[in-house]
Short mmCIF file of C-alpha atoms in Angstrom, two decimals:
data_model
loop_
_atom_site.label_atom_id
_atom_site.label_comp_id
_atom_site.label_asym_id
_atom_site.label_seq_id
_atom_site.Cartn_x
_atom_site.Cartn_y
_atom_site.Cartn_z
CA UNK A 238 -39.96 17.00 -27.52
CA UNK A 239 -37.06 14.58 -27.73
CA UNK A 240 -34.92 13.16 -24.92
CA UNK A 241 -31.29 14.22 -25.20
CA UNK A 242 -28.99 12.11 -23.31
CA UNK A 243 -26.07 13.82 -21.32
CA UNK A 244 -22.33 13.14 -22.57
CA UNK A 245 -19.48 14.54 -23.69
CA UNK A 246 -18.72 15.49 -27.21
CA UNK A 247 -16.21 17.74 -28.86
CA UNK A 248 -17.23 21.27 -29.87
CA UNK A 249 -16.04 23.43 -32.43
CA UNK A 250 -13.39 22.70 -34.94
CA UNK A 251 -9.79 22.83 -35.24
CA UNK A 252 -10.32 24.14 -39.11
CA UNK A 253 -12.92 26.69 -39.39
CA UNK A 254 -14.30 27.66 -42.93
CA UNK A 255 -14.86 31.16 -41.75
CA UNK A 256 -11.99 32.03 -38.69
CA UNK A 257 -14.25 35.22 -38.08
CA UNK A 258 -17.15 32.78 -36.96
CA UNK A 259 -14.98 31.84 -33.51
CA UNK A 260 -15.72 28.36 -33.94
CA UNK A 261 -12.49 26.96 -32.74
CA UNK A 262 -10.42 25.45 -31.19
CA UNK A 263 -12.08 22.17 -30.88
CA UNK A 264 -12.58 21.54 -26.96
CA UNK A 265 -14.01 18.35 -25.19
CA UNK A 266 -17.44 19.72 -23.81
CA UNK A 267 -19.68 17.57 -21.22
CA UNK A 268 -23.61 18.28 -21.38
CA UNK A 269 -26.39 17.46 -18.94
CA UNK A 270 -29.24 15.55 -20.38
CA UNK A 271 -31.88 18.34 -21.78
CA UNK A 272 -34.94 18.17 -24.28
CA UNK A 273 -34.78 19.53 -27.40
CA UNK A 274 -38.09 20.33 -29.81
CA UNK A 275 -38.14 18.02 -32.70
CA UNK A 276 -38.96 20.68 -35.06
CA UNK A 277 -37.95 23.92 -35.65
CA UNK A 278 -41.02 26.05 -34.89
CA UNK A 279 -43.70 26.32 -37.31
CA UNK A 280 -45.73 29.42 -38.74
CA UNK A 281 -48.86 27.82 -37.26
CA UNK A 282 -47.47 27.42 -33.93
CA UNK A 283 -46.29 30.27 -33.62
CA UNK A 284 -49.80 31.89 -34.62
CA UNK A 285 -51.06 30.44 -31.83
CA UNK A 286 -48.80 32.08 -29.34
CA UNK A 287 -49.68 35.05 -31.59
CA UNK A 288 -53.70 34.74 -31.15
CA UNK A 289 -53.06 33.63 -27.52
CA UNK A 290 -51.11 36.12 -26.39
CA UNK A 291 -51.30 39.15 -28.25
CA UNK A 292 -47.52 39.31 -28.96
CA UNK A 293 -46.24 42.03 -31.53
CA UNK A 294 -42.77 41.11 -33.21
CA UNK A 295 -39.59 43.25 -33.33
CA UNK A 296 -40.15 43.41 -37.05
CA UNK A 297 -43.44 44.62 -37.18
CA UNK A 298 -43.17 46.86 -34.27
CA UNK A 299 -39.87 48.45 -36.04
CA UNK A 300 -41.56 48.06 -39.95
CA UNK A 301 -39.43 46.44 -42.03
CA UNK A 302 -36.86 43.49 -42.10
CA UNK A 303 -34.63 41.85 -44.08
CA UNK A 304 -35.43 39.41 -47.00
CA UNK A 305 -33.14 37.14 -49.12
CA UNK A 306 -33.23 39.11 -52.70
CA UNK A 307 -34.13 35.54 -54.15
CA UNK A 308 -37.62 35.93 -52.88
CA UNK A 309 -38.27 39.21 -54.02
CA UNK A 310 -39.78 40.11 -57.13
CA UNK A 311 -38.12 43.05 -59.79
CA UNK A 312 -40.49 45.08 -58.72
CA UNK A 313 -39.67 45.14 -54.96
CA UNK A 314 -35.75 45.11 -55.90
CA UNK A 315 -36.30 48.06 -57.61
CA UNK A 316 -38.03 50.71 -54.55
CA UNK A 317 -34.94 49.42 -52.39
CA UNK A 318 -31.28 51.21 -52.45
CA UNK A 319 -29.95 50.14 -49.66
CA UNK A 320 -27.86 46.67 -48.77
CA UNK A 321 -25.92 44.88 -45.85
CA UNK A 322 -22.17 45.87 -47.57
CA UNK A 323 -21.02 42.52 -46.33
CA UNK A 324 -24.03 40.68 -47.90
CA UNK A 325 -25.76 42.98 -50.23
CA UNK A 326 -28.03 40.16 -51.05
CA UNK A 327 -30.36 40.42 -47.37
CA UNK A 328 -32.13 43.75 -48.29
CA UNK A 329 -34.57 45.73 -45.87
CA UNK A 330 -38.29 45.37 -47.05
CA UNK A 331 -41.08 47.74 -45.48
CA UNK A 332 -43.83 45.72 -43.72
CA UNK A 333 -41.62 42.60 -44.14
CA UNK A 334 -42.80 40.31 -40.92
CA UNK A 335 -43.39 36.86 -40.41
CA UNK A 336 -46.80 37.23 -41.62
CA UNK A 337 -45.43 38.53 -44.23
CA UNK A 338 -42.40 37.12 -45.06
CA UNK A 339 -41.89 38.81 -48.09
CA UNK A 340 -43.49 41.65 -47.79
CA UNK A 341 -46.90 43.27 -48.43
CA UNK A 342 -48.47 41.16 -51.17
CA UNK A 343 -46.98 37.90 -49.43
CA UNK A 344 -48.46 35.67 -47.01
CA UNK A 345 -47.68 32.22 -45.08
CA UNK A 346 -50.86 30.45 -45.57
CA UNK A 347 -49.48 27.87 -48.15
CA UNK A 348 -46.99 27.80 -45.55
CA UNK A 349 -48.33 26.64 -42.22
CA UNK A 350 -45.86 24.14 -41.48
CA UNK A 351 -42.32 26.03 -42.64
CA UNK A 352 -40.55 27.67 -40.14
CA UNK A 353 -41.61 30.94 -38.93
CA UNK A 354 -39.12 33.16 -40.21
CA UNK A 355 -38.40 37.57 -39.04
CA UNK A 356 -38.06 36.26 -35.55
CA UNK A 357 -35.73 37.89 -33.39
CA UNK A 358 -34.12 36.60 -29.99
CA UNK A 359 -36.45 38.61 -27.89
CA UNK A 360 -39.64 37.07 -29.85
CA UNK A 361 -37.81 33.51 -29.72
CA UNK A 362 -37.46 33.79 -26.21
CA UNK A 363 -41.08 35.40 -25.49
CA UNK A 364 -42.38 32.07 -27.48
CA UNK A 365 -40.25 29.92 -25.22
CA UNK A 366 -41.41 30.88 -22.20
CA UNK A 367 -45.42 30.98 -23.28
CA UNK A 368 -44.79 27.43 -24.40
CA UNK A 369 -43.07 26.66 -20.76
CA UNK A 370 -39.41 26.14 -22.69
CA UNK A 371 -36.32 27.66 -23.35
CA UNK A 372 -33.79 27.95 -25.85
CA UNK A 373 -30.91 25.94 -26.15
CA UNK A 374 -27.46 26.81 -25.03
CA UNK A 375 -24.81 27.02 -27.95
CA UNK A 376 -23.33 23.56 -26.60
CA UNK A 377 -26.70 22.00 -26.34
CA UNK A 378 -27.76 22.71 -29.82
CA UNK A 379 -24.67 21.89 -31.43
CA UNK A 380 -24.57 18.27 -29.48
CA UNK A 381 -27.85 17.64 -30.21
CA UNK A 382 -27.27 18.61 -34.21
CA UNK A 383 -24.52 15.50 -33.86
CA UNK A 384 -27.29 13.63 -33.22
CA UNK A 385 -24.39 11.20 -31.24
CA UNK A 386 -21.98 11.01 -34.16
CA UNK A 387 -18.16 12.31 -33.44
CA UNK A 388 -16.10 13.51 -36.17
CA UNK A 389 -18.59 13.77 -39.20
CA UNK A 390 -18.63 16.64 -41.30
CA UNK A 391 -22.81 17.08 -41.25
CA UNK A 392 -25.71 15.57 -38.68
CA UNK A 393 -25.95 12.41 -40.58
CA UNK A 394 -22.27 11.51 -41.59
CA UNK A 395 -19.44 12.73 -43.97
CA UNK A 396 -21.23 13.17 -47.32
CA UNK A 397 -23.80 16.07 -48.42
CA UNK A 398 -25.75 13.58 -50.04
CA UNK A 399 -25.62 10.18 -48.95
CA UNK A 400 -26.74 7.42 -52.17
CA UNK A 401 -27.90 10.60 -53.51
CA UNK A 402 -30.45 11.66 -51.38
CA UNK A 403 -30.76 15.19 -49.95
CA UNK A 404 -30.60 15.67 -45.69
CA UNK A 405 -31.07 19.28 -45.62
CA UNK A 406 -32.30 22.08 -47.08
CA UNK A 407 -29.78 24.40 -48.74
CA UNK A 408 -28.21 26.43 -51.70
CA UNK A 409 -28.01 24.60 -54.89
CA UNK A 410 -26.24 26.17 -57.74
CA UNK A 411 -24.20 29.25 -58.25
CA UNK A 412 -24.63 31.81 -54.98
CA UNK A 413 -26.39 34.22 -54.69
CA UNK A 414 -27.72 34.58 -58.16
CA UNK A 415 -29.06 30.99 -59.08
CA UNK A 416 -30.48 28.49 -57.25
CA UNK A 417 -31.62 24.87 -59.16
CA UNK A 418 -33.39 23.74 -55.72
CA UNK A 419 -32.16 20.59 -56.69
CA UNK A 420 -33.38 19.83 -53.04
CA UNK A 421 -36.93 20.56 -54.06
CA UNK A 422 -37.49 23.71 -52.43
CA UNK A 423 -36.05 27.42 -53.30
CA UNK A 424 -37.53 28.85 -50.06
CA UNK A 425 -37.96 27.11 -46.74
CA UNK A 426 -39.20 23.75 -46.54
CA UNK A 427 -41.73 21.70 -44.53
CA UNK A 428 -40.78 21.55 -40.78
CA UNK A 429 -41.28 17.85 -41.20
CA UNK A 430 -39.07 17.44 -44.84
CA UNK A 431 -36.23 15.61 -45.08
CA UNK A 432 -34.57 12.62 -42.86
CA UNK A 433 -34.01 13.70 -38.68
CA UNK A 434 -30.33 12.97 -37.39
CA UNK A 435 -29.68 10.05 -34.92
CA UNK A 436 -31.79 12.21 -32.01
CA UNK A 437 -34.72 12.33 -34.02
CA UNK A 438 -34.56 16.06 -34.74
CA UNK A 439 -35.80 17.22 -37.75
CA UNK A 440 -33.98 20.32 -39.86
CA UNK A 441 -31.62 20.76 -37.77
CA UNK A 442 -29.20 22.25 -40.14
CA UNK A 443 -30.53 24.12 -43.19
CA UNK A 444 -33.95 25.55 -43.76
CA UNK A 445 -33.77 27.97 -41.26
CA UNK A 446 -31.52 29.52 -38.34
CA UNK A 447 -31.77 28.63 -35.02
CA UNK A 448 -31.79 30.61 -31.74
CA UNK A 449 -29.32 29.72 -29.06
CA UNK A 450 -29.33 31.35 -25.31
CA UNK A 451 -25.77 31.91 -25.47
CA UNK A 452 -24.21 35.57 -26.03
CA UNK A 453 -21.33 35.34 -29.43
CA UNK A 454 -17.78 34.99 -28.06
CA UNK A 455 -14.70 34.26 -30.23
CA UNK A 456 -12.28 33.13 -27.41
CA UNK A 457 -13.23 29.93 -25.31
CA UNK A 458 -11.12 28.50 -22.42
CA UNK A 459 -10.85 25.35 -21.04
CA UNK A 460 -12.84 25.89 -18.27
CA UNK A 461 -15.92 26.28 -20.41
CA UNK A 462 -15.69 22.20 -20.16
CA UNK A 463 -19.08 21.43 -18.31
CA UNK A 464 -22.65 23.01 -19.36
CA UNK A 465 -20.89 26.36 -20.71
CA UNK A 466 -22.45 29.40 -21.52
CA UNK A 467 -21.42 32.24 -23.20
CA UNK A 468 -22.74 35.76 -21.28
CA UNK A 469 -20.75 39.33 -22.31
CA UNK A 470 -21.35 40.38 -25.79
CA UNK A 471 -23.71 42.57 -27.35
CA UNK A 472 -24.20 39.88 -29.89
CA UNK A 473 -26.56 36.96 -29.41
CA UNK A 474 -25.70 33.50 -31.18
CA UNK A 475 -27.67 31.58 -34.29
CA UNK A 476 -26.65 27.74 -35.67
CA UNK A 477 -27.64 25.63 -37.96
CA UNK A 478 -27.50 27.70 -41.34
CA UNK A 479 -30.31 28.53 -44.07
CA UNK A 480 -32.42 27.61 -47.09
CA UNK A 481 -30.09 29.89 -48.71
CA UNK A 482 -26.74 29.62 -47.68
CA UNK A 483 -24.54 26.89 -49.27
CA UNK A 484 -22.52 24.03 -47.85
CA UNK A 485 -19.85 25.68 -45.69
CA UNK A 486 -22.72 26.62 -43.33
CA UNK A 487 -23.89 22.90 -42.31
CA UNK A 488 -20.68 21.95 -40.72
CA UNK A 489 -22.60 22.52 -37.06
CA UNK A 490 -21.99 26.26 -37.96
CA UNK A 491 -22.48 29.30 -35.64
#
């Protein structure tokens, strides 16, 4: 794990891409020094908690989850007729898991060191506390995705791709239909790939969404200034974007 040191920083924005995400306004927040995992948490890691423990996920208790339609064949496409209205391109796939991430017929063993993916808050949380953790507040992770920089656009400074080198792992090309991958990967990448922000943390934005502690508010107050966490809602909170969502979703994002 990686020290974080404590400090103030300011959280949220003034100018949200998406208002709906409750990301503003921007409000001076102090911290207390925490640790933070390096990397997100990989599909071997997460086996052994799996072989250790016994542990059964949401989505394979429940059967099914939802995939990216990117990753899934014709084939698969076809057998489904039913979408997310807002974002017909997630579709529910029968015996989708994280063994499984696409589905029956798919497995992670080429992919022991991506993120495990199909994890809900209640698994995240189950993993935390076998491993002696916990997961990060909202404020936490989004001060540690800074990585100690103040008024930058992304983790590592103000453009996507700095001399032309790619720092995350995200949508290239026209959304949702075609991707180039001009980062090298068209699913998730390498727990390890790409260049860590000024805390050493790796991935941090892109590849994968993140679990935070906090509950999803829209409102904040000024008395959320030191260590604050967010507790009634019936929704639970994610940061830090995907392998396939495009720019808009690195800016620290809910």
């Amino acid at each position: 794990m990686v020290a974080i040191p404590g400090g103030v920083f300011t959280m949220g924005t003034d100018e949200p891409e998406i208002q709906q995400d409750g990301e503003w306004p921007a409000r001076r927040v102090h911290v207390n020094s925490f640790y933070m995992d390096q990397y997100e948490v990989s599909n071997q890691e997460f086996e052994r908690f799996v072989n250790s423990t016994g542990y059964l996920t949401e989505a394979e208790k429940f059967g099914d989850s939802f995939v990216f339609e990117g990753m899934l064949s014709e084939e698969v496409k076809a057998e489904i007729h039913q979408a997310v209205a807002a974002a017909p391109w997630w579709l529910p796939v029968k015996g989708a898991n994280w063994r499984q991430p696409e589905g029956p017929g798919s497995s992670i063993l080429s992919r022991m060191d991506h993120p495990v993916l199909h994890v809900s808050w209640n698994d995240a949380v189950a993993f935390c506390t076998w491993a002696g953790k916990r997961l990060p507040t909202e404020a936490e992770w989004e001060y540690s995705c800074r990585g100690g920089l103040e008024k930058r656009l992304f983790p590592w400074g103000n453009k996507l791709q700095p001399k032309g080198q790619h720092y995350a792992n995200i949508w290239q090309g026209v959304f949702p239909s075609n991707n180039t991958a001009e980062d090298g990967y068209k699913g998730t990448a390498p727990v390890t790939a790409f260049p860590p922000n000024g805390y050493g943390l790796y991935n941090i934005v892109g590849n994968a969404w993140e679990w935070t502690s906090d509950w999803w508010a829209v409102h904040h107050s000024a008395d959320e200034a030191h260590n604050p966490v967010k507790f009634a809602s019936a929704v639970k909170l994610m940061g830090g974007g995907m392998f396939c969502y495009k720019l808009h979703y690195l800016f620290f994002s809910r």
